């Protein structure tokens, strides 16, 4: 609403649905006019994803698979991935993402999906990337010994 001083107020609906919102304008002489519009609020999407395998060695790929859902009328149209190592991707289509890690460590992967500029949800998972062991061996040169 807007009061007589021109101040605007805001209202947040706690649940999705259709809500009638009424505006009444009152003139200095006491006359008034009313109007009502229906405001439709949509549910938030539900962000979720699976990761396979659970852990990898440096230089291998994780597969992140979106398993989000949404029951609203506006489709989920934006998908953001933050891989925990400084890389961020944004997509307009769903789909599994193959992501290679070249640094060992524990990373928090964040996934956000959005059905509109107001409706979004976030899911996070922790992954581990292992250092590969150093493979090294040596030998000495020499002659074969007699066994007699």
JSON list of C-alpha atoms in Angstrom, two decimals:
[
{"chain": "A", "resi": 1, "resn": "UNK", "atom": "CA", "xyz": [0.00, 0.00, 0.00]},
{"chain": "A", "resi": 2, "resn": "UNK", "atom": "CA", "xyz": [0.96, 3.64, -0.35]},
{"chain": "A", "resi": 3, "resn": "UNK", "atom": "CA", "xyz": [-0.04, 5.99, 2.44]},
{"chain": "A", "resi": 4, "resn": "UNK", "atom": "CA", "xyz": [-0.99, 9.66, 2.16]},
{"chain": "A", "resi": 5, "resn": "UNK", "atom": "CA", "xyz": [2.66, 10.63, 2.36]},
{"chain": "A", "resi": 6, "resn": "UNK", "atom": "CA", "xyz": [3.61, 8.45, -0.61]},
{"chain": "A", "resi": 7, "resn": "UNK", "atom": "CA", "xyz": [5.35, 5.75, 1.47]},
{"chain": "A", "resi": 8, "resn": "UNK", "atom": "CA", "xyz": [5.22, 2.28, -0.07]},
{"chain": "A", "resi": 9, "resn": "UNK", "atom": "CA", "xyz": [4.70, -0.87, 1.98]},
{"chain": "A", "resi": 10, "resn": "UNK", "atom": "CA", "xyz": [5.39, -4.45, 0.99]},
{"chain": "A", "resi": 11, "resn": "UNK", "atom": "CA", "xyz": [3.72, -7.73, 1.88]},
{"chain": "A", "resi": 12, "resn": "UNK", "atom": "CA", "xyz": [5.17, -11.21, 1.60]},
{"chain": "A", "resi": 13, "resn": "UNK", "atom": "CA", "xyz": [2.87, -14.17, 1.09]},
{"chain": "A", "resi": 14, "resn": "UNK", "atom": "CA", "xyz": [3.92, -17.23, 3.09]},
{"chain": "A", "resi": 15, "resn": "UNK", "atom": "CA", "xyz": [2.53, -19.87, 0.74]},
{"chain": "A", "resi": 16, "resn": "UNK", "atom": "CA", "xyz": [1.92, -20.26, -2.99]},
{"chain": "A", "resi": 17, "resn": "UNK", "atom": "CA", "xyz": [-1.59, -19.49, -4.18]},
{"chain": "A", "resi": 18, "resn": "UNK", "atom": "CA", "xyz": [-3.91, -16.84, -5.57]},
{"chain": "A", "resi": 19, "resn": "UNK", "atom": "CA", "xyz": [-4.60, -13.89, -3.30]},
{"chain": "A", "resi": 20, "resn": "UNK", "atom": "CA", "xyz": [-7.05, -11.03, -3.92]},
{"chain": "A", "resi": 21, "resn": "UNK", "atom": "CA", "xyz": [-5.34, -7.71, -3.20]},
{"chain": "A", "resi": 22, "resn": "UNK", "atom": "CA", "xyz": [-7.51, -4.62, -2.77]},
{"chain": "A", "resi": 23, "resn": "UNK", "atom": "CA", "xyz": [-6.48, -1.01, -3.19]},
{"chain": "A", "resi": 24, "resn": "UNK", "atom": "CA", "xyz": [-8.64, 1.80, -1.84]},
{"chain": "A", "resi": 25, "resn": "UNK", "atom": "CA", "xyz": [-7.83, 5.40, -2.75]},
{"chain": "A", "resi": 26, "resn": "UNK", "atom": "CA", "xyz": [-9.44, 8.02, -0.53]},
{"chain": "A", "resi": 27, "resn": "UNK", "atom": "CA", "xyz": [-9.66, 11.66, -1.61]},
{"chain": "A", "resi": 28, "resn": "UNK", "atom": "CA", "xyz": [-9.49, 14.63, 0.78]},
{"chain": "A", "resi": 29, "resn": "UNK", "atom": "CA", "xyz": [-13.28, 15.04, 0.40]},
{"chain": "A", "resi": 30, "resn": "UNK", "atom": "CA", "xyz": [-13.92, 11.50, 1.67]},
{"chain": "A", "resi": 31, "resn": "UNK", "atom": "CA", "xyz": [-14.77, 9.96, -1.69]},
{"chain": "A", "resi": 32, "resn": "UNK", "atom": "CA", "xyz": [-13.01, 6.73, -2.45]},
{"chain": "A", "resi": 33, "resn": "UNK", "atom": "CA", "xyz": [-12.38, 4.25, -5.21]},
{"chain": "A", "resi": 34, "resn": "UNK", "atom": "CA", "xyz": [-11.64, 0.55, -4.88]},
{"chain": "A", "resi": 35, "resn": "UNK", "atom": "CA", "xyz": [-9.96, -1.96, -7.13]},
{"chain": "A", "resi": 36, "resn": "UNK", "atom": "CA", "xyz": [-9.00, -5.60, -6.57]},
{"chain": "A", "resi": 37, "resn": "UNK", "atom": "CA", "xyz": [-6.53, -7.74, -8.49]},
{"chain": "A", "resi": 38, "resn": "UNK", "atom": "CA", "xyz": [-5.55, -11.35, -7.97]},
{"chain": "A", "resi": 39, "resn": "UNK", "atom": "CA", "xyz": [-1.86, -11.87, -7.17]},
{"chain": "A", "resi": 40, "resn": "UNK", "atom": "CA", "xyz": [-0.58, -15.34, -8.02]},
{"chain": "A", "resi": 41, "resn": "UNK", "atom": "CA", "xyz": [2.45, -16.56, -6.11]},
{"chain": "A", "resi": 42, "resn": "UNK", "atom": "CA", "xyz": [4.33, -19.61, -7.33]},
{"chain": "A", "resi": 43, "resn": "UNK", "atom": "CA", "xyz": [6.07, -22.26, -5.25]},
{"chain": "A", "resi": 44, "resn": "UNK", "atom": "CA", "xyz": [9.83, -22.39, -5.12]},
{"chain": "A", "resi": 45, "resn": "UNK", "atom": "CA", "xyz": [11.56, -25.07, -7.16]},
{"chain": "A", "resi": 46, "resn": "UNK", "atom": "CA", "xyz": [13.29, -27.85, -5.26]},
{"chain": "A", "resi": 47, "resn": "UNK", "atom": "CA", "xyz": [17.02, -28.07, -6.01]},
{"chain": "A", "resi": 48, "resn": "UNK", "atom": "CA", "xyz": [18.72, -31.46, -5.77]},
{"chain": "A", "resi": 49, "resn": "UNK", "atom": "CA", "xyz": [21.52, -33.26, -7.55]},
{"chain": "A", "resi": 50, "resn": "UNK", "atom": "CA", "xyz": [23.39, -36.52, -7.48]},
{"chain": "A", "resi": 51, "resn": "UNK", "atom": "CA", "xyz": [27.14, -36.92, -7.83]},
{"chain": "A", "resi": 52, "resn": "UNK", "atom": "CA", "xyz": [29.06, -39.95, -9.09]},
{"chain": "A", "resi": 53, "resn": "UNK", "atom": "CA", "xyz": [31.44, -41.28, -8.08]},
{"chain": "A", "resi": 54, "resn": "UNK", "atom": "CA", "xyz": [31.68, -40.22, -4.41]},
{"chain": "A", "resi": 55, "resn": "UNK", "atom": "CA", "xyz": [35.36, -39.36, -4.72]},
{"chain": "A", "resi": 56, "resn": "UNK", "atom": "CA", "xyz": [37.96, -39.27, -7.49]},
{"chain": "A", "resi": 57, "resn": "UNK", "atom": "CA", "xyz": [41.68, -38.92, -8.07]},
{"chain": "A", "resi": 58, "resn": "UNK", "atom": "CA", "xyz": [43.16, -35.78, -9.57]},
{"chain": "A", "resi": 59, "resn": "UNK", "atom": "CA", "xyz": [42.54, -35.56, -13.32]},
{"chain": "A", "resi": 60, "resn": "UNK", "atom": "CA", "xyz": [39.29, -37.54, -13.24]},
{"chain": "A", "resi": 61, "resn": "UNK", "atom": "CA", "xyz": [35.70, -36.38, -13.74]},
{"chain": "A", "resi": 62, "resn": "UNK", "atom": "CA", "xyz": [32.70, -36.16, -11.46]},
{"chain": "A", "resi": 63, "resn": "UNK", "atom": "CA", "xyz": [29.25, -36.42, -13.04]},
{"chain": "A", "resi": 64, "resn": "UNK", "atom": "CA", "xyz": [26.73, -34.04, -11.48]},
{"chain": "A", "resi": 65, "resn": "UNK", "atom": "CA", "xyz": [23.13, -34.94, -12.36]},
{"chain": "A", "resi": 66, "resn": "UNK", "atom": "CA", "xyz": [20.29, -32.51, -11.71]},
{"chain": "A", "resi": 67, "resn": "UNK", "atom": "CA", "xyz": [17.31, -34.15, -9.97]},
{"chain": "A", "resi": 68, "resn": "UNK", "atom": "CA", "xyz": [15.39, -30.97, -9.16]},
{"chain": "A", "resi": 69, "resn": "UNK", "atom": "CA", "xyz": [11.62, -30.68, -9.27]},
{"chain": "A", "resi": 70, "resn": "UNK", "atom": "CA", "xyz": [9.08, -27.89, -9.56]},
{"chain": "A", "resi": 71, "resn": "UNK", "atom": "CA", "xyz": [5.30, -27.90, -9.33]},
{"chain": "A", "resi": 72, "resn": "UNK", "atom": "CA", "xyz": [4.68, -24.34, -10.51]},
{"chain": "A", "resi": 73, "resn": "UNK", "atom": "CA", "xyz": [3.43, -23.11, -13.85]},
{"chain": "A", "resi": 74, "resn": "UNK", "atom": "CA", "xyz": [6.64, -21.30, -14.83]},
{"chain": "A", "resi": 75, "resn": "UNK", "atom": "CA", "xyz": [9.33, -23.79, -15.91]},
{"chain": "A", "resi": 76, "resn": "UNK", "atom": "CA", "xyz": [12.73, -23.92, -14.28]},
{"chain": "A", "resi": 77, "resn": "UNK", "atom": "CA", "xyz": [14.86, -22.03, -16.78]},
{"chain": "A", "resi": 78, "resn": "UNK", "atom": "CA", "xyz": [18.23, -21.26, -15.18]},
{"chain": "A", "resi": 79, "resn": "UNK", "atom": "CA", "xyz": [20.75, -23.62, -13.65]},
{"chain": "A", "resi": 80, "resn": "UNK", "atom": "CA", "xyz": [23.90, -22.42, -11.86]},
{"chain": "A", "resi": 81, "resn": "UNK", "atom": "CA", "xyz": [26.75, -24.63, -10.72]},
{"chain": "A", "resi": 82, "resn": "UNK", "atom": "CA", "xyz": [29.59, -23.54, -8.44]},
{"chain": "A", "resi": 83, "resn": "UNK", "atom": "CA", "xyz": [32.18, -26.32, -8.26]},
{"chain": "A", "resi": 84, "resn": "UNK", "atom": "CA", "xyz": [33.93, -25.18, -5.07]},
{"chain": "A", "resi": 85, "resn": "UNK", "atom": "CA", "xyz": [37.24, -24.46, -6.79]},
{"chain": "A", "resi": 86, "resn": "UNK", "atom": "CA", "xyz": [36.42, -21.02, -8.21]},
{"chain": "A", "resi": 87, "resn": "UNK", "atom": "CA", "xyz": [34.70, -22.24, -11.37]},
{"chain": "A", "resi": 88, "resn": "UNK", "atom": "CA", "xyz": [31.05, -21.30, -11.97]},
{"chain": "A", "resi": 89, "resn": "UNK", "atom": "CA", "xyz": [28.77, -22.29, -14.86]},
{"chain": "A", "resi": 90, "resn": "UNK", "atom": "CA", "xyz": [25.31, -21.08, -15.86]},
{"chain": "A", "resi": 91, "resn": "UNK", "atom": "CA", "xyz": [23.01, -23.03, -18.17]},
{"chain": "A", "resi": 92, "resn": "UNK", "atom": "CA", "xyz": [19.50, -22.71, -19.57]},
{"chain": "A", "resi": 93, "resn": "UNK", "atom": "CA", "xyz": [19.10, -26.46, -20.01]},
{"chain": "A", "resi": 94, "resn": "UNK", "atom": "CA", "xyz": [19.21, -29.37, -17.61]},
{"chain": "A", "resi": 95, "resn": "UNK", "atom": "CA", "xyz": [21.56, -32.24, -18.01]},
{"chain": "A", "resi": 96, "resn": "UNK", "atom": "CA", "xyz": [24.41, -34.08, -16.43]},
{"chain": "A", "resi": 97, "resn": "UNK", "atom": "CA", "xyz": [27.64, -32.12, -16.13]},
{"chain": "A", "resi": 98, "resn": "UNK", "atom": "CA", "xyz": [31.06, -33.75, -16.44]},
{"chain": "A", "resi": 99, "resn": "UNK", "atom": "CA", "xyz": [33.55, -31.78, -14.37]},
{"chain": "A", "resi": 100, "resn": "UNK", "atom": "CA", "xyz": [37.29, -32.52, -14.15]},
{"chain": "A", "resi": 101, "resn": "UNK", "atom": "CA", "xyz": [39.27, -31.63, -11.04]},
{"chain": "A", "resi": 102, "resn": "UNK", "atom": "CA", "xyz": [43.03, -31.08, -11.26]},
{"chain": "A", "resi": 103, "resn": "UNK", "atom": "CA", "xyz": [43.60, -30.16, -7.61]},
{"chain": "A", "resi": 104, "resn": "UNK", "atom": "CA", "xyz": [43.28, -32.42, -4.56]},
{"chain": "A", "resi": 105, "resn": "UNK", "atom": "CA", "xyz": [41.03, -31.37, -1.72]},
{"chain": "A", "resi": 106, "resn": "UNK", "atom": "CA", "xyz": [37.53, -31.26, -0.33]},
{"chain": "A", "resi": 107, "resn": "UNK", "atom": "CA", "xyz": [35.13, -29.06, -2.30]},
{"chain": "A", "resi": 108, "resn": "UNK", "atom": "CA", "xyz": [31.57, -27.88, -1.68]},
{"chain": "A", "resi": 109, "resn": "UNK", "atom": "CA", "xyz": [29.55, -27.98, -4.90]},
{"chain": "A", "resi": 110, "resn": "UNK", "atom": "CA", "xyz": [26.58, -25.62, -5.00]},
{"chain": "A", "resi": 111, "resn": "UNK", "atom": "CA", "xyz": [23.65, -25.97, -7.40]},
{"chain": "A", "resi": 112, "resn": "UNK", "atom": "CA", "xyz": [20.96, -23.32, -7.82]},
{"chain": "A", "resi": 113, "resn": "UNK", "atom": "CA", "xyz": [17.92, -23.58, -10.05]},
{"chain": "A", "resi": 114, "resn": "UNK", "atom": "CA", "xyz": [15.51, -20.79, -10.80]},
{"chain": "A", "resi": 115, "resn": "UNK", "atom": "CA", "xyz": [11.95, -20.78, -12.13]},
{"chain": "A", "resi": 116, "resn": "UNK", "atom": "CA", "xyz": [11.77, -16.98, -12.28]},
{"chain": "A", "resi": 117, "resn": "UNK", "atom": "CA", "xyz": [13.74, -14.07, -10.97]},
{"chain": "A", "resi": 118, "resn": "UNK", "atom": "CA", "xyz": [12.06, -14.54, -7.58]},
{"chain": "A", "resi": 119, "resn": "UNK", "atom": "CA", "xyz": [11.84, -18.30, -7.21]},
{"chain": "A", "resi": 120, "resn": "UNK", "atom": "CA", "xyz": [15.00, -20.34, -6.68]},
{"chain": "A", "resi": 121, "resn": "UNK", "atom": "CA", "xyz": [16.45, -23.04, -4.47]},
{"chain": "A", "resi": 122, "resn": "UNK", "atom": "CA", "xyz": [19.98, -24.18, -3.61]},
{"chain": "A", "resi": 123, "resn": "UNK", "atom": "CA", "xyz": [21.47, -27.61, -2.94]},
{"chain": "A", "resi": 124, "resn": "UNK", "atom": "CA", "xyz": [25.05, -28.37, -1.84]},
{"chain": "A", "resi": 125, "resn": "UNK", "atom": "CA", "xyz": [27.19, -31.50, -1.69]},
{"chain": "A", "resi": 126, "resn": "UNK", "atom": "CA", "xyz": [30.72, -32.06, -0.47]},
{"chain": "A", "resi": 127, "resn": "UNK", "atom": "CA", "xyz": [33.11, -33.98, -2.71]},
{"chain": "A", "resi": 128, "resn": "UNK", "atom": "CA", "xyz": [36.69, -35.20, -2.29]},
{"chain": "A", "resi": 129, "resn": "UNK", "atom": "CA", "xyz": [39.50, -35.27, -4.84]},
{"chain": "A", "resi": 130, "resn": "UNK", "atom": "CA", "xyz": [42.47, -37.42, -3.88]},
{"chain": "A", "resi": 131, "resn": "UNK", "atom": "CA", "xyz": [46.10, -36.83, -4.73]},
{"chain": "A", "resi": 132, "resn": "UNK", "atom": "CA", "xyz": [47.57, -39.58, -6.92]},
{"chain": "A", "resi": 133, "resn": "UNK", "atom": "CA", "xyz": [50.47, -41.43, -5.30]},
{"chain": "A", "resi": 134, "resn": "UNK", "atom": "CA", "xyz": [53.92, -41.00, -6.77]},
{"chain": "A", "resi": 135, "resn": "UNK", "atom": "CA", "xyz": [54.93, -44.15, -8.64]},
{"chain": "A", "resi": 136, "resn": "UNK", "atom": "CA", "xyz": [58.67, -44.62, -8.63]},
{"chain": "A", "resi": 137, "resn": "UNK", "atom": "CA", "xyz": [61.10, -47.47, -8.50]},
{"chain": "A", "resi": 138, "resn": "UNK", "atom": "CA", "xyz": [64.78, -47.94, -9.12]},
{"chain": "A", "resi": 139, "resn": "UNK", "atom": "CA", "xyz": [67.19, -50.74, -9.80]},
{"chain": "A", "resi": 140, "resn": "UNK", "atom": "CA", "xyz": [70.89, -51.31, -9.65]},
{"chain": "A", "resi": 141, "resn": "UNK", "atom": "CA", "xyz": [72.92, -52.58, -12.51]},
{"chain": "A", "resi": 142, "resn": "UNK", "atom": "CA", "xyz": [75.02, -55.62, -12.09]},
{"chain": "A", "resi": 143, "resn": "UNK", "atom": "CA", "xyz": [75.77, -59.11, -13.22]},
{"chain": "A", "resi": 144, "resn": "UNK", "atom": "CA", "xyz": [73.75, -62.20, -12.62]},
{"chain": "A", "resi": 145, "resn": "UNK", "atom": "CA", "xyz": [75.32, -64.35, -9.92]},
{"chain": "A", "resi": 146, "resn": "UNK", "atom": "CA", "xyz": [76.21, -68.00, -10.36]},
{"chain": "A", "resi": 147, "resn": "UNK", "atom": "CA", "xyz": [73.95, -70.19, -8.31]},
{"chain": "A", "resi": 148, "resn": "UNK", "atom": "CA", "xyz": [76.55, -73.03, -7.94]}
]
